[in-house]
Short mmCIF file of C-alpha atoms in Angstrom, two decimals:
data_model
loop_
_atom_site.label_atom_id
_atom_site.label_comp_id
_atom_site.label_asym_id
_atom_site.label_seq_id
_atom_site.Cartn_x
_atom_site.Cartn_y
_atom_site.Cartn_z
CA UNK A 1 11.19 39.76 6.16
CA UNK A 2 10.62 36.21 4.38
CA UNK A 3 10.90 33.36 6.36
CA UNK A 4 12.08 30.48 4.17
CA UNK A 5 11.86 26.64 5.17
CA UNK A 6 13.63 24.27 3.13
CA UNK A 7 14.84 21.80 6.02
CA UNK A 8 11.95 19.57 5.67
CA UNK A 9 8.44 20.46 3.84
CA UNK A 10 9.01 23.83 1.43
CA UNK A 11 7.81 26.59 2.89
CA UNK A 12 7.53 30.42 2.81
CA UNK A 13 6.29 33.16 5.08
CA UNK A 14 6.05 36.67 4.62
CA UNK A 15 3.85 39.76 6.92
CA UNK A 16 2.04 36.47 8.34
CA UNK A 17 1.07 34.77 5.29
CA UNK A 18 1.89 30.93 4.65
CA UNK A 19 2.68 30.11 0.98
CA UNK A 20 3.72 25.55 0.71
CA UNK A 21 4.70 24.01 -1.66
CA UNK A 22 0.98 22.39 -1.82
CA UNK A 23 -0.35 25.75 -2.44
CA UNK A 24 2.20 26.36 -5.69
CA UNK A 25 0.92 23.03 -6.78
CA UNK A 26 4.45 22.77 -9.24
CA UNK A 27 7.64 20.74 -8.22
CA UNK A 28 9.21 23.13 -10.99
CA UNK A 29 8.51 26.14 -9.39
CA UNK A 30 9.46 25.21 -5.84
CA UNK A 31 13.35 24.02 -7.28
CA UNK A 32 13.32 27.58 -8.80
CA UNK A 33 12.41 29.83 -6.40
CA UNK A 34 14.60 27.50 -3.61
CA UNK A 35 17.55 27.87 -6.01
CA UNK A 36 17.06 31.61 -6.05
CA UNK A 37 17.22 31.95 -2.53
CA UNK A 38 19.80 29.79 -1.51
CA UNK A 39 21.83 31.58 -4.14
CA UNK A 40 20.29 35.06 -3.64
CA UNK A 41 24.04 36.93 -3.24
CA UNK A 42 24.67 36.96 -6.80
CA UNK A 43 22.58 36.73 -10.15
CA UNK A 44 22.10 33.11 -12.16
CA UNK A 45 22.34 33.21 -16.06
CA UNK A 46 19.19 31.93 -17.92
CA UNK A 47 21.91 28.88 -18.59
CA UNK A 48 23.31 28.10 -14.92
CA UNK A 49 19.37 28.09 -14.19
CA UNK A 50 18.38 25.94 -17.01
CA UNK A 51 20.91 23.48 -15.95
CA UNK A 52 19.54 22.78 -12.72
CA UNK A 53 15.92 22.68 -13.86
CA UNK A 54 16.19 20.39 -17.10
CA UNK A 55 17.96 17.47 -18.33
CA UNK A 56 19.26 17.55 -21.30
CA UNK A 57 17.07 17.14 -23.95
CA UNK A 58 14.17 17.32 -21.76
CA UNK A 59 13.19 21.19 -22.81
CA UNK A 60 14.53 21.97 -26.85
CA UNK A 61 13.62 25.76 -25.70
CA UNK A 62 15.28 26.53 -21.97
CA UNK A 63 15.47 30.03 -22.17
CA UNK A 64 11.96 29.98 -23.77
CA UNK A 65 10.94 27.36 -20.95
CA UNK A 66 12.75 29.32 -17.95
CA UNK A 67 11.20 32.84 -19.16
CA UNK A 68 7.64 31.12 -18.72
CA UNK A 69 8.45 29.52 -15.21
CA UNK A 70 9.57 32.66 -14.16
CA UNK A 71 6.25 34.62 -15.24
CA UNK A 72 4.04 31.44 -12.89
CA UNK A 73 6.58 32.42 -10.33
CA UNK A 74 6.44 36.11 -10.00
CA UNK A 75 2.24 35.78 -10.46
CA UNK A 76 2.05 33.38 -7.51
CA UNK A 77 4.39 35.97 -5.20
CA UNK A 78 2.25 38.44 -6.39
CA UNK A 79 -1.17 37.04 -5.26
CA UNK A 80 0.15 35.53 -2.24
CA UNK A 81 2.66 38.79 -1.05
CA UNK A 82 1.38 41.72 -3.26
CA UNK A 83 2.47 43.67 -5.66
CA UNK A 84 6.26 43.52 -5.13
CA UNK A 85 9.40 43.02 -7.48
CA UNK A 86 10.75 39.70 -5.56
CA UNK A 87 12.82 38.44 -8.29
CA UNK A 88 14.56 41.28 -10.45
CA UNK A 89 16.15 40.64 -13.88
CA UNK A 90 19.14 42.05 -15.36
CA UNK A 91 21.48 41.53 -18.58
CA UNK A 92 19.97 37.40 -19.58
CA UNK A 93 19.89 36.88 -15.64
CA UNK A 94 17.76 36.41 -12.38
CA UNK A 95 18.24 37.17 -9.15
CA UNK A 96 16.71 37.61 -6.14
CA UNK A 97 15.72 41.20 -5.05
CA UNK A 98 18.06 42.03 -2.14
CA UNK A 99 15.92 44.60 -1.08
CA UNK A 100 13.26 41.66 0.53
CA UNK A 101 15.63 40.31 3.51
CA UNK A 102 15.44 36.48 3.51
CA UNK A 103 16.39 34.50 6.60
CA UNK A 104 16.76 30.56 5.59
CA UNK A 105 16.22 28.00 8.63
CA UNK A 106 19.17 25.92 6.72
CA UNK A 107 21.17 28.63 7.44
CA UNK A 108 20.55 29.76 10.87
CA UNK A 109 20.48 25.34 11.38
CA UNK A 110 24.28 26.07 10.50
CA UNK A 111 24.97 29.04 12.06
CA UNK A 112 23.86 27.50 15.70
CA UNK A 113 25.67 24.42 14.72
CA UNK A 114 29.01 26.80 14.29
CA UNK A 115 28.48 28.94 17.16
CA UNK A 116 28.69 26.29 19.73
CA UNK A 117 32.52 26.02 18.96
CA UNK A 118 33.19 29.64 20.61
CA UNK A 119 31.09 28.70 23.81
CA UNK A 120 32.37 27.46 26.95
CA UNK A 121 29.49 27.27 29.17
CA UNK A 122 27.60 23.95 29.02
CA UNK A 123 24.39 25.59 29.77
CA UNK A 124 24.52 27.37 26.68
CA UNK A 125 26.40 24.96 24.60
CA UNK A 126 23.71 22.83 25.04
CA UNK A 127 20.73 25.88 24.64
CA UNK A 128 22.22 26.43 21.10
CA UNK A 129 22.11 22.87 20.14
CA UNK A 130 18.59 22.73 20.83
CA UNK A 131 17.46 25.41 18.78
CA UNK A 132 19.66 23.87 15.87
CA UNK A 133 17.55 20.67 16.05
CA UNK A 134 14.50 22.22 16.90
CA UNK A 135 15.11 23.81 13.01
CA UNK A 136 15.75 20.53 11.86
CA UNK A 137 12.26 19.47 10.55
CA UNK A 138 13.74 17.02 7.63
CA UNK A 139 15.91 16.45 5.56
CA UNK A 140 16.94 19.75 3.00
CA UNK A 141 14.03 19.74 0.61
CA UNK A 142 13.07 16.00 1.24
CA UNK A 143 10.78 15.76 -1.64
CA UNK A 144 13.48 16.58 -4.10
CA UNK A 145 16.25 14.69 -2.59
CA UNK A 146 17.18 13.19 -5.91
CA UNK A 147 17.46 17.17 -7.51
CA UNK A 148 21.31 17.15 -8.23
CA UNK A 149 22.40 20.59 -6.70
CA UNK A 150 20.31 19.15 -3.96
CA UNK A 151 21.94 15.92 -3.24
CA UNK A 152 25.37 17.68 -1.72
CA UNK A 153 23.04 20.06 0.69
CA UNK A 154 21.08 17.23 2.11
CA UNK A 155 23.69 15.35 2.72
CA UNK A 156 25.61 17.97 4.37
CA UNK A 157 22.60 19.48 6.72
CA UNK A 158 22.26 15.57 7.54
CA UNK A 159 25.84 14.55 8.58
CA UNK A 160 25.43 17.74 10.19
CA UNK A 161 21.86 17.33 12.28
CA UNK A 162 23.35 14.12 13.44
CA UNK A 163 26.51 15.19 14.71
CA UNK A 164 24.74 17.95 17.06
CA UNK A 165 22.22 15.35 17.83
CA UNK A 166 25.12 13.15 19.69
CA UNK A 167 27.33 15.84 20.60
CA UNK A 168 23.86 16.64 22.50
CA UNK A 169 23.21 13.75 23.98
CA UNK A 170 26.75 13.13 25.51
CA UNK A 171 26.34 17.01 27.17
CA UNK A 172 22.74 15.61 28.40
CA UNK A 173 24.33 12.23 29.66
CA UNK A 174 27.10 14.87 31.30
CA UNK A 175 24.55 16.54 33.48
CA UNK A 176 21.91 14.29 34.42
CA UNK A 177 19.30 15.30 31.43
CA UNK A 178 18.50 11.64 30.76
CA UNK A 179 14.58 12.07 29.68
CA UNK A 180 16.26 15.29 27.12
CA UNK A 181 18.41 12.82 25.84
CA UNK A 182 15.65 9.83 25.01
CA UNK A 183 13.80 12.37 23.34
CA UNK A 184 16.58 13.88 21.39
CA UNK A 185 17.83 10.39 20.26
CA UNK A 186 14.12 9.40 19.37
CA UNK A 187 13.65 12.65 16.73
CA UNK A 188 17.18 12.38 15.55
CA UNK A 189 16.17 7.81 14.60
CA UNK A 190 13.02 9.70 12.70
CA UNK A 191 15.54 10.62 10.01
CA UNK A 192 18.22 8.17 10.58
CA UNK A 193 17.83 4.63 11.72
CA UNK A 194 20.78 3.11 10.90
CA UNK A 195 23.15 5.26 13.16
CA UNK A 196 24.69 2.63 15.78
CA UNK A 197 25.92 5.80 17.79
CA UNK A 198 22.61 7.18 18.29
CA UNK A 199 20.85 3.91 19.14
CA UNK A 200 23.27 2.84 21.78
CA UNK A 201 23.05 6.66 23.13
CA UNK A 202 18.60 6.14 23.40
CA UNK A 203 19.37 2.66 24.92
CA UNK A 204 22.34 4.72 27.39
CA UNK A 205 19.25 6.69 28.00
CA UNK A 206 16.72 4.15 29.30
CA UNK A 207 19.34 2.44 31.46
CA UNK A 208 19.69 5.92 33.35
CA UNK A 209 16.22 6.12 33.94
CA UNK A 210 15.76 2.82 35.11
CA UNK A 211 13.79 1.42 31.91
CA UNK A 212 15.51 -1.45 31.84
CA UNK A 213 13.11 -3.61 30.34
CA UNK A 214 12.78 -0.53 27.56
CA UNK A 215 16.35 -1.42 27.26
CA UNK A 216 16.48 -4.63 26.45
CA UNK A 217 13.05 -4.36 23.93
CA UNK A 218 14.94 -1.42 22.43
CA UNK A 219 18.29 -3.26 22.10
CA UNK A 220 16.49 -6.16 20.08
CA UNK A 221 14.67 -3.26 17.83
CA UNK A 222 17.82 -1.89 16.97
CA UNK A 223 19.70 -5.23 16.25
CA UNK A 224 16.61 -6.24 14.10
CA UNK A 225 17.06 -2.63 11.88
CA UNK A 226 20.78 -2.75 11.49
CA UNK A 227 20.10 -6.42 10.33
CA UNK A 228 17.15 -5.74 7.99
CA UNK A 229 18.82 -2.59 6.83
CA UNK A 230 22.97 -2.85 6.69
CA UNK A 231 22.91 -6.27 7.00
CA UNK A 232 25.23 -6.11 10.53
CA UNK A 233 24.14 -9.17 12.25
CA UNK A 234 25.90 -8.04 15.39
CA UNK A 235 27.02 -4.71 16.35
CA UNK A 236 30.15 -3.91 18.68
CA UNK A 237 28.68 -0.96 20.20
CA UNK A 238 24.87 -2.44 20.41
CA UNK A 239 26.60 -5.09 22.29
CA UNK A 240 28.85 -3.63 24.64
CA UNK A 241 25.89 -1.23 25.68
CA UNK A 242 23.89 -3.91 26.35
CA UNK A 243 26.50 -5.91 27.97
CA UNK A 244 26.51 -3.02 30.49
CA UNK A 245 22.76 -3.12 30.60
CA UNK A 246 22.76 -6.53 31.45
CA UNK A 247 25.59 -6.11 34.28
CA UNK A 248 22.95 -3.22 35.60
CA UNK A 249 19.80 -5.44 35.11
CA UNK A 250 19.49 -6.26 39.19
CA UNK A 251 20.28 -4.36 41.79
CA UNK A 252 23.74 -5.12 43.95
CA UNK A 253 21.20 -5.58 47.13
CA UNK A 254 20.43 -9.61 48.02
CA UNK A 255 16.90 -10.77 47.13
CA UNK A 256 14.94 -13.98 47.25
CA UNK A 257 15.24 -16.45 45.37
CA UNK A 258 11.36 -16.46 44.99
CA UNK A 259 11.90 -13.16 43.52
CA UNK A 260 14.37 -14.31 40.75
CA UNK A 261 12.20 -17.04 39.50
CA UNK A 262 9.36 -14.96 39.18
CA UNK A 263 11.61 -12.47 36.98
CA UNK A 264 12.63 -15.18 35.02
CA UNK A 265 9.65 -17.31 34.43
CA UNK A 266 7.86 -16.21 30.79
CA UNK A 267 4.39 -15.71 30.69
CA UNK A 268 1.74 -17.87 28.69
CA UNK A 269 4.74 -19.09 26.16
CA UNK A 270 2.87 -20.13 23.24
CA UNK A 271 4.94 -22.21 19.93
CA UNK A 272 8.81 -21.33 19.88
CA UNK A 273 11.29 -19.23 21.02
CA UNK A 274 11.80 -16.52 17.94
CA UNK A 275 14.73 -14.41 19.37
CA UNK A 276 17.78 -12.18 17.38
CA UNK A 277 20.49 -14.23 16.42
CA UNK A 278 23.25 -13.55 18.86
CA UNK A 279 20.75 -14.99 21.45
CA UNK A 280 20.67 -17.81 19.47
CA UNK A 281 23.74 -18.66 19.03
CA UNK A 282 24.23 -18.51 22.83
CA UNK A 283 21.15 -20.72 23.02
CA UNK A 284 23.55 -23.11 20.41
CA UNK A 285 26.45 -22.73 22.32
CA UNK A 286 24.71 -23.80 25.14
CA UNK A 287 23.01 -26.50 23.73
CA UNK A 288 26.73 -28.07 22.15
CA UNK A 289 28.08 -28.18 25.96
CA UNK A 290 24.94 -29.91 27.12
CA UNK A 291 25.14 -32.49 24.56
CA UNK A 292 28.33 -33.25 24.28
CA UNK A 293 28.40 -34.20 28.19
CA UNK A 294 25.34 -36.27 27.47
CA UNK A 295 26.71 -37.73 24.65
CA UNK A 296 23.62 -37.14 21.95
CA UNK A 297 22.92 -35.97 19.25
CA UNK A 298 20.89 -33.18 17.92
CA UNK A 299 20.23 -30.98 14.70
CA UNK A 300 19.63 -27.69 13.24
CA UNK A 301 17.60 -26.65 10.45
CA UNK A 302 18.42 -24.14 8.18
CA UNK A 303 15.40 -22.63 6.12
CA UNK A 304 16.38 -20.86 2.81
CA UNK A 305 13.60 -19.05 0.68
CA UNK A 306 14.21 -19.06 -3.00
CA UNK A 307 12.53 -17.39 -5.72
CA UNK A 308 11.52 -20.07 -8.68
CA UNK A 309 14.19 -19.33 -11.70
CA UNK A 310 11.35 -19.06 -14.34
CA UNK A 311 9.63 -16.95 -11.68
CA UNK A 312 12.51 -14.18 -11.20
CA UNK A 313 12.57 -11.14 -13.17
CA UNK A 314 16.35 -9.98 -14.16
CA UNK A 315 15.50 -6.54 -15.08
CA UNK A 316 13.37 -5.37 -11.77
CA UNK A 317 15.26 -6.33 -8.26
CA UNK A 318 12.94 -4.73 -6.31
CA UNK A 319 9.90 -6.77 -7.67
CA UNK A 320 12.15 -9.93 -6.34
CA UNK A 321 12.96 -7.94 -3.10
CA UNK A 322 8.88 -7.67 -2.82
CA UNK A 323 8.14 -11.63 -2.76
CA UNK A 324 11.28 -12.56 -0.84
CA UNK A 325 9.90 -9.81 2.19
CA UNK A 326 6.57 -11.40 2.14
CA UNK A 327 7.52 -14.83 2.00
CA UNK A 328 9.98 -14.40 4.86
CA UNK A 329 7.27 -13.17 6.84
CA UNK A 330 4.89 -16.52 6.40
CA UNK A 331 8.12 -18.32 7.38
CA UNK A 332 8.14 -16.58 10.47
CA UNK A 333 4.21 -17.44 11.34
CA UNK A 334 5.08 -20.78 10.29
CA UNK A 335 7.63 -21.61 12.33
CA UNK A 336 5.59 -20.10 15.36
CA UNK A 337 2.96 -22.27 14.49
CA UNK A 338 4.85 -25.45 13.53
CA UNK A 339 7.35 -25.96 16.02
CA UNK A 340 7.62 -27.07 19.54
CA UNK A 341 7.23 -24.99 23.06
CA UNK A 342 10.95 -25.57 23.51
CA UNK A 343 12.49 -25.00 19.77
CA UNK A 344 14.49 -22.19 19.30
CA UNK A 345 14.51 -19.99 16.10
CA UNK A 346 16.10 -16.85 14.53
CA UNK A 347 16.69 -15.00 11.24
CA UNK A 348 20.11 -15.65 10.34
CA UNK A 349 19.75 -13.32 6.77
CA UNK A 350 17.20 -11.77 4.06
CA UNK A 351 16.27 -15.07 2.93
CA UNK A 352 16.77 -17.46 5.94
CA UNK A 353 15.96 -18.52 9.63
CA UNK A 354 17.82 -21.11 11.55
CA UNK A 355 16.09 -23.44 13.92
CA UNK A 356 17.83 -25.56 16.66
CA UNK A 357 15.82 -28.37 17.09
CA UNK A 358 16.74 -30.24 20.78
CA UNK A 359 16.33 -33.67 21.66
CA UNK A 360 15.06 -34.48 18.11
CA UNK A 361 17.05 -37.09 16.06
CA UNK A 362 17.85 -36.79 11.88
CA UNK A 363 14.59 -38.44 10.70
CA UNK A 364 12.25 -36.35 13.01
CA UNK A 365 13.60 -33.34 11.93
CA UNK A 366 13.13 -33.88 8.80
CA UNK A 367 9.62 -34.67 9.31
CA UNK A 368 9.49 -31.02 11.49
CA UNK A 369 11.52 -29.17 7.81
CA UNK A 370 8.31 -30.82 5.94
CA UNK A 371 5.76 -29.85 8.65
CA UNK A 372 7.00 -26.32 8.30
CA UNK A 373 7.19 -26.09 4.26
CA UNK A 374 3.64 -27.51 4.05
CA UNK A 375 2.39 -24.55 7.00
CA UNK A 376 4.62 -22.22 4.66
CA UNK A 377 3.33 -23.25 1.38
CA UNK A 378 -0.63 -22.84 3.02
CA UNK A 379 -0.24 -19.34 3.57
CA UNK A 380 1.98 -18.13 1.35
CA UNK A 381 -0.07 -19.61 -2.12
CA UNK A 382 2.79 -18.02 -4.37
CA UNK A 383 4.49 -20.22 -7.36
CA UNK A 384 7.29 -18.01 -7.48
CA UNK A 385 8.94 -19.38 -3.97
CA UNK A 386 10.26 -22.08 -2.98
CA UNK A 387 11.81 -23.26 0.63
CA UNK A 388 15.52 -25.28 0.42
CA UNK A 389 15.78 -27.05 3.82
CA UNK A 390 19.45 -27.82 5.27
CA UNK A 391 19.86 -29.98 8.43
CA UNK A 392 23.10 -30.13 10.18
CA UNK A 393 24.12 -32.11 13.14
CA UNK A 394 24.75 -29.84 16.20
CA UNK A 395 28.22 -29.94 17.16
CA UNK A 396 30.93 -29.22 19.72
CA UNK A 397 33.80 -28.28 17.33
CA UNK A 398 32.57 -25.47 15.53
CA UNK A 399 30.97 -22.47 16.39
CA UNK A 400 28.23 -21.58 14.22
CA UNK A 401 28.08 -18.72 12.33
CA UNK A 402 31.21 -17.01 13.70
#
């Protein structure tokens, strides 16, 4: 019997022997010989195979060019799995030989995924479930992702994976399986890190096993990749997980209060506070109430980078995309490095951080925007960017960035 892989790295094994897709050493072949078994209950014509092989125009001789692929593929069986007909042709058409009995880990993925839906018994709800995933190595043939008769597969073994994955997790937060269901949720984030669901199910996870501190750093991870990634500044469900975290976060049993400063005290803080932004806007919130009973003023600094117009290139985004990411990363060491113990700042987008700037009046901050644009400017050395300062008087009347 073959043994076929295709959820993850291509590969093939048959009486023992291991044949990858490094070993064919030909992209070409590999889409061939996957086509043939996926659709190995019925023959292909030379032109539905030619189709999924070539673009047009890219071959001006596709049976010619199909015939010859065939021939590399049929010699590599052959020296890998002897002297067998694996691939029979009949009437201008290929097929796989149905006498070689193929079992696809795609397909038993799905078949495990289905069978759950006749089982009762949690036990062995959740015993199918994890042999699905553990078939789950990747996406469906993640090098070719792009292939078009590919395209529709992976994204249906994906939705797929990650539907088990927290249909999983709720059975393991159902009977107590809390380290099962960190480790499920971690895998399943390999291949998908912008699920909200399964980030607030890992982060369900620590809480249960008392890694609350794992909590919280987790919570800020995952608030930091929705950002960077979907551009969510503030999730619902990250929140009102971690609103339940923090509710958790002490015990209901009276302590010292010796005991609650030394939870609370920060070790060694070195330059400013760099925290997520809804922190920071509680930190602004804040801030406005304290003021506003003292009757002062104070500011906040918002730093945009810009690319140079003369230095941005309209036909390749991701060349802009490059310098923007680097440069926002110098901002961040500069700001650590040019503002006070007691600042606070955040990213607030792609291209900017905010900076609350207490007890400081106008002309001092800017002197603290110039401080940071000079630090910026020192490490970055790039003539393409450029740093547009705003400063805006902190206020009790509006609530920034809601």
């Amino acid at each position: 019997m073959f043994t076929i892989h295709l959820l993850g790295k291509f590969q093939i094994t048959y009486d023992g022997l291991i044949l990858d897709s490094d070993m064919i050493r030909s992209e070409m072949i590999v889409k061939l010989l996957s086509f043939l078994v996926v659709h190995r209950d019925r023959s292909l014509t030379v032109n539905e195979l030619a189709d999924v092989l070539w673009q047009e125009d890219e071959t001006d001789n596709p049976a010619g060019a199909l015939k010859n692929l065939m021939y590399r593929l049929r010699t590599i069986l052959k020296k890998y799995f002897g002297d067998g007909e694996f691939i029979v042709t009949s009437r201008g058409a290929y097929a796989w030989n149905s006498q070689y009995e193929v079992t696809v880990d795609a397909e038993e993925f799905e078949k495990y995924c289905d069978s759950v839906t006749k089982l009762k018994d949690i036990t062995k709800k959740i015993s199918h479930y994890e042999k699905a995933i553990d078939l789950y190595q990747g996406d469906f043939l993640a090098k070719y992702a792009s292939i078009n008769w590919i395209v529709p597969l992976t994204t249906y073994y994906h939705s797929l994976f990650l539907s088990i994955v927290k249909k999983l997790a709720k059975l393991y937060r159902e009977t107590g399986q809390y380290e099962k269901m960190e480790k499920t949720c971690a895998y399943a984030l390999r291949y998908d890190n912008i699920d909200e669901k399964l980030h607030c199910y890992l982060i369900e996870s620590f809480i249960y096993q008392n890694k609350l501190e794992l909590a919280n750093e987790y919570y800020e991870r995952a608030e930091k990749i929705l950002y960077d990634t979907l551009g969510v500044r503030e999730s619902a469900k990250l929140r009102e997980v971690h609103n339940g975290l923090m509710q958790m976060q002490k015990s209901a049993e009276a302590v010292e209060m010796n005991e609650i400063n030394e939870d609370m005290v920060e070790e060694e803080p070195e330059g400013a506070f760099i925290c997520g932004y809804p922190i920071f806007r509680e930190i602004y919130r804040l801030e406005s109430r304290r003021i506003a009973r003292l009757g002062i003023s104070e500011y906040v600094l918002l730093i945009t980078v810009c690319m140079k117009k003369q230095a941005k290139s309209e036909n390749n985004e991701q060349y802009n995309k490059y310098h923007i990411k680097k440069a926002m990363e110098c901002l961040g060491k500069a700001l650590k490095e040019s503002l006070r113990i007691g600042d606070v700042a955040a990213r607030y987008s792609n291209t900017q951080y905010i900076v609350l700037l207490p007890t400081l009046d106008y002309e001092d901050s800017v002197m603290i925007a110039g401080r940071i644009e000079n630090n910026m400017y020192d490490k970055i050395k790039n003539a393409r960017i450029r740093l547009k300062s705003d400063i805006s008087e902190v206020t009790t009347t509006e609530a920034f960035g809601k």
